[in-house]
């Protein structure tokens, strides 16, 4: 086996590293125990300043971030982390009734949120879904282009003919999944499971709606798509 292939194999076998940024010792201990039981590597931080620094220094595969943190709020950690390391997924923990924090957190770039008190099974399901979704991007694949479209897979940006395209986070995740499975015929159920990632996902019409939007934004002629093809009776195939 060639050396670069060995490195890729080792990377694939490495357990996902989760950074828990939380100031409640019992919560930290509980999350660590459950994540390690599931096979994850766990690192922790007890305040926002330390959490941000550890995220930048150690490049975790996912951050579980409490909103209410000493020294630097979880919202500010999220904002700075998105600006400096946009590819790291973030799940925010919010107290019941903090609806504003949920909205602001998502606007700042959080991938998901869980309200305290929460079911550990629910949190684990969301963690697994996000890791499964983000793991499809190889470490050495940052950019992809097709036609007049350029996609930055790490910074979550899409440019067409030199102009930035306004694209939702879900549309981008779907686009990224297509790129990383280029040439494959993907069923609607597989797309829903791997992109949305929840056991109780929406109907398959959700995929059709998002495909229409991607075609409108990225195809030269949305009515006669060149890149996002329909495979009748099965699903879709991306050939960009």
XYZ file of N, CA and C in Angstrom:
720
model
N 0.851 -1.200 0.000
C 0.000 0.000 0.000
C 0.881 1.243 0.000
N 0.572 2.225 -0.848
C 1.344 3.444 -0.922
C 1.166 4.256 0.355
N 2.182 5.123 0.608
C 2.185 5.868 1.852
C 0.962 6.754 1.990
N 0.569 7.455 0.893
C -0.600 8.343 0.996
C -1.875 7.563 1.212
N -1.928 6.327 0.688
C -3.102 5.490 0.910
C -3.159 5.039 2.366
N -1.991 4.747 2.966
C -1.947 4.385 4.376
C -2.439 5.531 5.244
N -2.036 6.753 4.894
C -2.467 7.916 5.665
C -3.971 8.091 5.589
N -4.535 7.910 4.403
C -5.983 8.036 4.240
C -6.719 6.961 5.031
N -6.163 5.723 5.030
C -6.790 4.643 5.779
C -6.755 4.928 7.277
N -5.607 5.424 7.747
C -5.491 5.766 9.162
C -6.453 6.874 9.537
N -6.615 7.846 8.649
C -7.539 8.954 8.913
C -8.970 8.443 9.000
N -9.306 7.476 8.097
C -10.672 6.958 8.097
C -10.970 6.176 9.379
N -9.916 5.527 9.966
C -10.124 4.733 11.160
C -10.075 5.563 12.440
N -9.559 6.784 12.361
C -9.441 7.616 13.545
C -10.823 7.944 14.089
N -11.022 7.784 15.402
C -12.329 8.143 15.960
C -12.563 9.639 15.847
N -13.796 10.021 15.638
C -14.124 11.439 15.562
C -13.824 12.110 16.895
N -13.272 13.313 16.809
C -12.928 14.076 18.007
C -14.006 15.121 18.270
N -14.581 15.096 19.457
C -15.633 16.036 19.835
C -15.120 16.948 20.942
N -15.269 18.244 20.741
C -14.939 19.226 21.767
C -16.217 19.634 22.486
N -16.257 19.435 23.808
C -17.393 19.843 24.628
C -17.013 21.123 25.373
N -17.722 22.219 25.069
C -17.474 23.496 25.741
C -18.652 23.740 26.677
N -18.437 23.463 27.950
C -19.513 23.473 28.945
C -18.895 23.726 30.315
N -19.546 24.580 31.137
C -18.973 24.930 32.435
C -19.565 24.149 33.604
N -20.572 23.308 33.362
C -21.144 22.511 34.438
C -20.417 21.166 34.511
N -19.677 20.904 35.604
C -18.867 19.681 35.698
C -19.669 18.390 35.502
N -20.869 18.315 36.071
C -21.673 17.096 35.923
C -22.090 16.879 34.474
N -22.423 17.978 33.793
C -22.797 17.873 32.390
C -21.603 17.414 31.557
N -20.441 17.972 31.834
C -19.230 17.588 31.112
C -18.944 16.103 31.310
N -19.024 15.653 32.568
C -18.748 14.247 32.858
C -19.731 13.321 32.152
N -21.026 13.692 32.160
C -22.037 12.872 31.507
C -21.841 12.795 30.002
N -21.546 13.943 29.390
C -21.334 13.963 27.939
C -20.077 13.182 27.565
N -19.018 13.370 28.351
C -17.781 12.630 28.070
C -18.028 11.119 28.122
N -18.689 10.657 29.177
C -18.938 9.220 29.325
C -19.733 8.668 28.142
N -20.781 9.379 27.748
C -21.633 8.883 26.662
C -20.930 8.948 25.309
N -20.204 10.018 25.058
C -19.489 10.120 23.787
C -18.377 9.073 23.690
N -17.649 8.869 24.792
C -16.583 7.874 24.765
C -17.148 6.457 24.639
N -18.313 6.211 25.238
C -18.954 4.911 25.088
C -19.298 4.644 23.621
N -19.627 5.713 22.882
C -19.946 5.572 21.458
C -18.696 5.515 20.583
N -17.520 5.633 21.205
C -16.274 5.488 20.452
C -15.624 6.787 20.021
N -16.135 7.914 20.484
C -15.556 9.202 20.112
C -14.400 9.558 21.046
N -13.473 10.344 20.520
C -12.457 10.986 21.358
C -13.056 12.287 21.869
N -12.857 12.592 23.143
C -13.486 13.771 23.744
C -12.434 14.688 24.352
N -12.521 15.966 24.032
C -11.739 16.994 24.705
C -12.726 18.018 25.247
N -12.334 18.746 26.289
C -13.289 19.642 26.937
C -12.678 21.007 27.201
N -13.568 21.971 27.427
C -13.177 23.320 27.850
C -14.266 23.839 28.765
N -13.877 24.596 29.805
C -14.825 25.039 30.826
C -15.247 26.500 30.663
N -14.692 27.218 29.666
C -15.145 28.580 29.404
C -14.984 28.882 27.915
N -15.594 30.003 27.491
C -15.615 30.303 26.073
C -14.259 30.605 25.465
N -13.406 31.291 26.207
C -12.080 31.635 25.695
C -11.260 30.372 25.446
N -11.246 29.487 26.435
C -10.517 28.235 26.295
C -11.137 27.358 25.207
N -12.463 27.371 25.123
C -13.143 26.579 24.106
C -12.780 27.013 22.702
N -12.772 28.320 22.462
C -12.411 28.830 21.143
C -10.977 28.460 20.808
N -10.072 28.611 21.763
C -8.665 28.310 21.505
C -8.443 26.836 21.220
N -9.128 25.974 21.975
C -8.972 24.537 21.749
C -9.546 24.124 20.395
N -10.634 24.769 20.000
C -11.211 24.472 18.685
C -10.238 24.851 17.574
N -9.569 25.984 17.715
C -8.625 26.435 16.697
C -7.345 25.606 16.708
N -6.885 25.224 17.900
C -5.619 24.498 18.011
C -5.740 23.024 17.650
N -6.883 22.409 17.993
C -6.989 20.956 17.893
C -7.915 20.463 16.788
N -8.588 21.397 16.091
C -9.430 21.045 14.935
C -10.326 19.836 15.194
N -11.237 19.928 16.150
C -12.152 18.807 16.397
C -13.070 18.578 15.207
N -13.644 17.400 15.160
C -14.593 17.088 14.085
C -15.961 17.699 14.346
N -16.235 18.050 15.609
C -17.522 18.654 15.975
C -17.372 19.324 17.341
N -18.096 20.430 17.539
C -18.096 21.144 18.812
C -19.502 21.127 19.390
N -19.617 20.697 20.648
C -20.861 20.830 21.407
C -20.658 22.024 22.330
N -21.446 23.075 22.118
C -21.160 24.385 22.713
C -22.356 24.922 23.483
N -22.171 25.163 24.785
C -23.224 25.760 25.592
C -23.297 27.259 25.310
N -24.509 27.804 25.298
C -24.677 29.230 25.036
C -24.155 30.070 26.201
N -24.511 29.683 27.419
C -24.150 30.465 28.603
C -22.789 30.009 29.127
N -21.728 30.725 28.739
C -20.379 30.349 29.124
C -19.653 31.511 29.786
N -18.774 31.227 30.781
C -17.953 32.287 31.385
C -16.946 32.843 30.386
N -16.544 34.088 30.593
C -15.490 34.794 29.868
C -15.856 35.147 28.426
N -16.510 34.238 27.726
C -16.916 34.492 26.343
C -18.146 33.638 26.064
N -19.233 34.275 25.647
C -20.483 33.536 25.464
C -20.359 32.525 24.332
N -21.214 31.504 24.386
C -21.232 30.526 23.315
C -21.559 31.138 21.968
N -22.415 32.152 21.960
C -22.758 32.823 20.701
C -21.533 33.499 20.098
N -20.732 34.139 20.944
C -19.527 34.803 20.437
C -18.484 33.776 19.997
N -18.388 32.671 20.723
C -17.498 31.592 20.297
C -17.913 31.085 18.918
N -19.208 30.890 18.742
C -19.726 30.426 17.451
C -19.377 31.411 16.347
N -19.593 32.690 16.608
C -19.316 33.713 15.591
C -17.839 33.721 15.201
N -16.959 33.701 16.185
C -15.529 33.750 15.892
C -15.034 32.464 15.239
N -15.571 31.340 15.675
C -15.145 30.072 15.094
C -15.581 29.973 13.635
N -16.773 30.464 13.341
C -17.230 30.453 11.955
C -16.339 31.334 11.078
N -15.874 32.453 11.622
C -15.028 33.365 10.857
C -13.631 32.785 10.629
N -13.145 31.998 11.591
C -11.765 31.520 11.530
C -11.638 30.077 11.064
N -12.654 29.253 11.306
C -12.594 27.835 10.944
C -13.997 27.365 10.605
N -14.464 27.791 9.423
C -15.876 27.635 9.060
C -16.319 26.184 8.904
N -15.358 25.271 8.690
C -15.751 23.895 8.372
C -16.101 23.050 9.593
N -15.812 23.545 10.817
C -16.080 22.738 12.016
C -17.555 22.825 12.386
N -18.283 21.722 12.406
C -19.707 21.752 12.771
C -19.912 22.086 14.249
N -21.009 22.771 14.542
C -21.309 23.203 15.906
C -22.738 22.831 16.270
N -22.903 22.163 17.420
C -24.221 21.960 18.011
C -24.275 22.801 19.283
N -25.258 23.676 19.385
C -25.363 24.543 20.546
C -26.355 23.984 21.553
N -26.029 24.142 22.838
C -26.912 23.745 23.928
C -27.539 25.010 24.514
N -28.859 25.071 24.556
C -29.548 26.245 25.083
C -30.497 25.831 26.198
N -30.728 26.751 27.134
C -31.689 26.494 28.207
C -33.100 26.669 27.683
N -34.022 25.959 28.287
C -35.419 26.059 27.865
C -35.893 27.512 27.944
N -36.554 27.961 26.891
C -37.076 29.320 26.859
C -36.160 30.325 26.195
N -34.928 29.919 25.869
C -34.004 30.844 25.217
C -34.170 30.805 23.705
N -35.368 31.112 23.257
C -35.681 31.044 21.828
C -34.811 31.998 21.021
N -34.544 33.183 21.593
C -33.708 34.158 20.889
C -32.312 33.600 20.657
N -31.769 32.917 21.673
C -30.441 32.335 21.533
C -30.403 31.287 20.419
N -31.466 30.499 20.306
C -31.523 29.497 19.241
C -31.455 30.163 17.875
N -32.281 31.189 17.687
C -32.343 31.875 16.397
C -31.007 32.538 16.084
N -30.464 33.258 17.064
C -29.192 33.947 16.851
C -28.076 32.940 16.579
N -28.062 31.844 17.329
C -27.043 30.829 17.125
C -27.070 30.267 15.717
N -28.234 29.960 15.215
C -28.354 29.440 13.854
C -27.949 30.493 12.831
N -28.302 31.749 13.093
C -27.909 32.823 12.182
C -26.398 33.013 12.163
N -25.752 32.767 13.309
C -24.297 32.901 13.393
C -23.566 31.716 12.772
N -24.298 30.656 12.457
C -23.678 29.536 11.756
C -23.691 28.210 12.464
N -24.389 28.112 13.617
C -24.497 26.809 14.273
C -25.238 25.833 13.362
N -24.821 24.575 13.391
C -25.449 23.568 12.531
C -26.737 23.025 13.135
N -26.828 23.045 14.461
C -27.999 22.493 15.132
C -27.997 22.997 16.567
N -29.086 22.758 17.288
C -29.141 23.095 18.702
C -29.999 22.074 19.428
N -29.721 21.929 20.720
C -30.495 21.037 21.588
C -30.848 21.824 22.835
N -32.090 21.713 23.276
C -32.556 22.457 24.441
C -32.407 21.629 25.715
N -31.802 22.231 26.744
C -31.700 21.593 28.056
C -33.041 21.664 28.780
N -33.402 20.659 29.560
C -32.757 19.341 29.620
C -33.066 18.538 28.362
N -32.129 17.733 27.929
C -32.313 17.009 26.676
C -32.077 15.518 26.885
N -32.558 14.750 25.932
C -32.310 13.316 25.915
C -30.930 13.074 25.314
N -30.108 12.301 25.995
C -28.777 12.016 25.462
C -28.885 11.245 24.155
N -29.935 10.454 23.999
C -30.128 9.728 22.740
C -30.390 10.682 21.597
N -31.147 11.752 21.881
C -31.397 12.749 20.852
C -30.103 13.453 20.462
N -29.316 13.860 21.456
C -28.056 14.532 21.156
C -27.122 13.620 20.370
N -27.019 12.363 20.769
C -26.160 11.428 20.047
C -26.623 11.245 18.605
N -27.937 11.200 18.409
C -28.467 11.057 17.049
C -28.080 12.259 16.187
N -28.152 13.452 16.782
C -27.805 14.660 16.026
C -26.305 14.720 15.749
N -25.509 14.313 16.727
C -24.067 14.264 16.524
C -23.721 13.301 15.392
N -24.294 12.116 15.424
C -24.016 11.114 14.385
C -24.449 11.623 13.012
N -25.592 12.298 12.964
C -26.097 12.798 11.689
C -25.155 13.833 11.103
N -24.702 14.762 11.927
C -23.819 15.816 11.425
C -22.459 15.249 11.033
N -21.912 14.344 11.842
C -20.624 13.742 11.493
C -20.723 12.920 10.212
N -21.825 12.211 10.031
C -22.011 11.437 8.811
C -22.096 12.352 7.608
N -22.767 13.465 7.782
C -22.943 14.418 6.687
C -21.634 15.106 6.323
N -20.884 15.545 7.318
C -19.666 16.299 7.043
C -18.498 15.405 6.667
N -18.556 14.138 7.029
C -17.433 13.239 6.753
C -17.291 12.909 5.281
N -18.285 13.268 4.456
C -18.204 12.906 3.049
C -17.203 13.763 2.300
N -16.714 14.854 2.887
C -15.751 15.715 2.217
C -14.337 15.259 2.561
N -13.574 14.770 1.582
C -12.207 14.364 1.876
C -11.391 15.543 2.392
N -10.376 15.248 3.214
C -9.576 16.307 3.805
C -8.855 17.132 2.747
N -8.496 16.505 1.612
C -7.722 17.223 0.608
C -8.608 17.805 -0.494
N -9.927 17.758 -0.337
C -10.827 18.297 -1.338
C -11.520 19.531 -0.782
N -10.974 20.690 -1.116
C -11.523 21.941 -0.613
C -12.367 22.662 -1.653
N -12.016 22.478 -2.915
C -12.665 23.216 -3.995
C -13.235 22.258 -5.032
N -14.322 22.684 -5.655
C -14.883 21.924 -6.770
C -15.525 22.918 -7.731
N -15.369 22.657 -9.016
C -15.977 23.547 -10.010
C -16.649 22.732 -11.097
N -17.726 23.281 -11.625
C -18.406 22.696 -12.776
C -19.065 23.841 -13.539
N -18.925 23.821 -14.866
C -19.441 24.929 -15.667
C -18.836 26.247 -15.193
N -19.686 27.214 -14.926
C -19.208 28.508 -14.424
C -19.375 28.621 -12.908
N -19.540 27.483 -12.245
C -19.773 27.453 -10.805
C -18.516 26.997 -10.069
N -18.164 27.705 -8.997
C -17.048 27.323 -8.129
C -17.583 27.136 -6.710
N -17.251 26.011 -6.108
C -17.744 25.679 -4.768
C -16.556 25.532 -3.821
N -16.590 26.284 -2.735
C -15.602 26.149 -1.662
C -16.237 25.288 -0.580
N -15.814 24.027 -0.509
C -16.458 23.058 0.369
C -16.156 23.305 1.843
N -15.038 23.933 2.145
C -14.691 24.179 3.536
C -15.292 25.480 4.051
N -15.350 26.509 3.212
C -15.887 27.803 3.635
C -17.383 27.950 3.349
N -17.962 26.914 2.735
C -19.406 26.913 2.458
C -19.809 28.100 1.585
N -19.092 28.295 0.492
C -19.374 29.402 -0.415
C -19.551 28.887 -1.838
N -20.456 29.512 -2.568
C -20.699 29.157 -3.960
C -20.635 30.421 -4.791
N -19.861 30.367 -5.868
C -19.708 31.512 -6.769
C -20.046 31.058 -8.180
N -20.813 31.871 -8.882
C -21.148 31.564 -10.272
C -20.813 32.775 -11.148
N -19.983 32.547 -12.137
C -19.528 33.627 -13.025
C -18.964 34.798 -12.228
N -18.236 34.483 -11.167
C -17.608 35.513 -10.359
C -18.498 36.182 -9.342
N -19.770 35.782 -9.269
C -20.721 36.404 -8.352
C -21.152 35.397 -7.286
N -21.104 35.822 -6.016
C -21.510 34.943 -4.913
C -22.989 34.608 -5.020
N -23.322 33.345 -4.783
C -24.698 32.869 -4.856
C -25.266 32.755 -3.447
N -26.465 33.267 -3.257
C -27.166 33.139 -1.975
C -27.757 31.738 -1.896
N -27.205 30.928 -0.998
C -27.627 29.531 -0.915
C -27.814 29.172 0.553
N -28.887 28.495 0.866
C -29.170 28.135 2.252
C -28.220 27.038 2.709
N -28.126 26.852 4.029
C -27.229 25.831 4.576
C -27.643 24.428 4.127
N -28.940 24.184 4.064
C -29.398 22.863 3.635
C -29.124 22.635 2.158
N -29.336 23.669 1.339
C -29.014 23.558 -0.077
C -27.529 23.279 -0.265
N -26.696 23.927 0.557
C -25.260 23.709 0.423
C -24.891 22.286 0.827
N -25.473 21.783 1.904
C -25.169 20.417 2.337
C -25.590 19.409 1.267
N -26.710 19.668 0.625
C -27.163 18.782 -0.447
C -26.209 18.864 -1.632
N -25.802 20.083 -1.993
C -24.840 20.262 -3.076
C -23.533 19.550 -2.761
N -23.054 19.711 -1.545
C -21.804 19.069 -1.135
C -21.913 17.545 -1.232
N -23.049 17.010 -0.825
C -23.240 15.565 -0.880
C -23.212 15.073 -2.324
N -23.858 15.825 -3.207
C -23.828 15.461 -4.630
C -22.399 15.483 -5.161
N -21.646 16.524 -4.829
C -20.275 16.650 -5.318
C -19.424 15.473 -4.859
N -19.580 15.097 -3.597
C -18.765 14.020 -3.035
C -19.229 12.644 -3.475
N -20.374 12.578 -4.157
C -20.868 11.316 -4.718
C -21.165 11.496 -6.205
N -20.314 12.295 -6.850
C -20.510 12.595 -8.273
C -20.562 11.311 -9.106
N -21.538 11.248 -9.991
C -21.688 10.096 -10.871
C -22.546 8.985 -10.302
N -22.817 9.022 -9.009
C -23.649 7.986 -8.387
C -25.129 8.336 -8.530
N -25.939 7.308 -8.712
C -27.383 7.500 -8.668
C -27.822 7.407 -7.211
N -28.414 8.490 -6.702
C -28.762 8.594 -5.287
C -30.275 8.607 -5.123
N -30.786 7.694 -4.339
C -32.231 7.655 -4.102
C -32.640 8.806 -3.198
N -33.916 9.170 -3.235
C -34.413 10.230 -2.355
C -34.275 9.833 -0.887
N -34.537 8.567 -0.573
C -34.416 8.119 0.816
C -32.983 8.234 1.312
N -32.024 7.885 0.469
C -30.619 7.996 0.875
C -30.236 9.461 1.089
N -30.686 10.334 0.213
C -30.384 11.756 0.373
C -30.993 12.299 1.659
N -32.224 11.908 1.930
C -32.877 12.384 3.153
C -32.151 11.883 4.396
N -31.757 10.634 4.388
C -31.109 10.063 5.566
C -29.730 10.664 5.788
N -28.940 10.819 4.702
C -27.555 11.254 4.869
C -27.399 12.762 4.951
N -28.299 13.517 4.326
C -28.188 14.979 4.362
C -28.964 15.555 5.535
N -30.222 15.106 5.694
C -31.018 15.593 6.826
C -30.637 14.850 8.108
N -30.442 13.541 7.980
C -29.823 12.795 9.040
C -30.681 12.367 10.209
N -31.951 12.665 10.229
C -32.771 12.298 11.372
C -33.639 11.084 11.053
N -33.978 10.368 12.109
C -34.857 9.218 11.918
C -36.221 9.652 11.400
N -36.738 10.761 11.931
C -38.037 11.278 11.486
C -37.831 12.412 10.504
N -37.405 12.051 9.311
C -37.119 13.099 8.338
C -38.362 13.465 7.527
N -38.287 14.576 6.765
C -39.440 15.022 5.989
C -39.766 14.053 4.854
N -40.765 14.406 4.073
C -41.157 13.566 2.948
C -40.167 13.733 1.804
N -40.215 12.797 0.861
C -39.293 12.854 -0.267
C -39.526 14.072 -1.146
N -40.663 14.723 -1.023
C -40.900 15.954 -1.776
C -39.908 17.035 -1.357
N -39.362 16.923 -0.159
C -38.360 17.881 0.295
C -37.167 17.901 -0.655
N -36.717 16.721 -1.073
C -35.592 16.633 -2.000
C -35.931 17.315 -3.313
N -37.105 17.033 -3.846
C -37.506 17.617 -5.125
C -37.501 19.143 -5.058
N -38.005 19.685 -3.958
C -38.055 21.136 -3.795
C -36.656 21.737 -3.777
N -35.741 21.108 -3.033
C -34.382 21.623 -2.959
C -33.642 21.467 -4.285
N -33.925 20.394 -5.018
C -33.305 20.215 -6.328
C -33.738 21.308 -7.299
N -35.005 21.676 -7.242
C -35.495 22.759 -8.098
C -34.730 24.044 -7.804
N -34.505 24.325 -6.523
C -33.788 25.547 -6.147
C -32.338 25.498 -6.610
N -31.680 24.352 -6.440
C -30.297 24.239 -6.900
C -30.206 24.423 -8.407
N -31.132 23.839 -9.133
C -31.127 23.999 -10.583
C -31.335 25.451 -10.990
N -32.253 26.123 -10.301
C -32.508 27.526 -10.620
C -31.285 28.399 -10.371
N -30.508 28.043 -9.370
C -29.353 28.865 -9.012
C -28.077 28.498 -9.763
N -27.951 27.219 -10.183
C -26.666 26.746 -10.680
C -26.674 26.191 -12.100
N -27.826 25.859 -12.643
C -27.896 25.318 -13.999
C -27.981 26.448 -15.037
N -27.315 26.298 -16.194
C -27.480 27.286 -17.280
C -28.937 27.401 -17.716
N -29.614 26.254 -17.819
C -31.034 26.222 -18.168
C -31.716 25.248 -17.205
N -32.380 25.759 -16.164
C -33.004 24.879 -15.161
C -34.008 23.895 -15.745
N -34.622 24.253 -16.880
C -35.615 23.371 -17.492
C -34.965 22.197 -18.218
N -33.682 22.345 -18.585
C -32.945 21.268 -19.234
C -31.602 21.099 -18.517
N -31.640 20.524 -17.328
C -30.443 20.452 -16.488
C -29.313 19.644 -17.110
N -28.091 20.137 -16.916
C -26.887 19.454 -17.387
C -26.156 18.721 -16.264
N -26.337 19.185 -15.040
C -25.546 18.681 -13.928
C -26.364 17.876 -12.917
N -27.543 18.370 -12.596
C -28.402 17.701 -11.613
C -29.490 16.946 -12.373
N -29.217 15.672 -12.643
C -30.072 14.890 -13.522
C -31.068 14.055 -12.721
N -32.262 13.916 -13.264
C -33.273 13.045 -12.671
C -33.122 11.639 -13.230
N -33.054 10.658 -12.352
C -33.065 9.255 -12.761
C -34.462 8.743 -12.439
N -35.299 8.648 -13.437
C -36.723 8.370 -13.240
C -36.938 7.052 -12.504
N -37.773 7.138 -11.478
C -38.102 5.974 -10.688
C -37.074 5.647 -9.617
N -35.983 6.419 -9.564
C -34.935 6.123 -8.591
C -34.550 7.327 -7.750
N -34.121 8.405 -8.399
C -33.670 9.577 -7.643
C -32.951 10.560 -8.537
N -31.710 10.905 -8.164
C -30.966 11.919 -8.888
C -29.504 11.505 -9.031
N -28.837 12.126 -10.036
C -27.411 11.922 -10.237
C -26.769 13.245 -10.595
N -25.645 13.544 -9.962
C -24.885 14.763 -10.249
C -23.706 14.398 -11.143
N -23.518 15.121 -12.225
C -22.457 14.801 -13.172
C -21.526 15.976 -13.417
N -21.458 16.912 -12.458
C -20.578 18.078 -12.620
C -19.136 17.776 -12.236
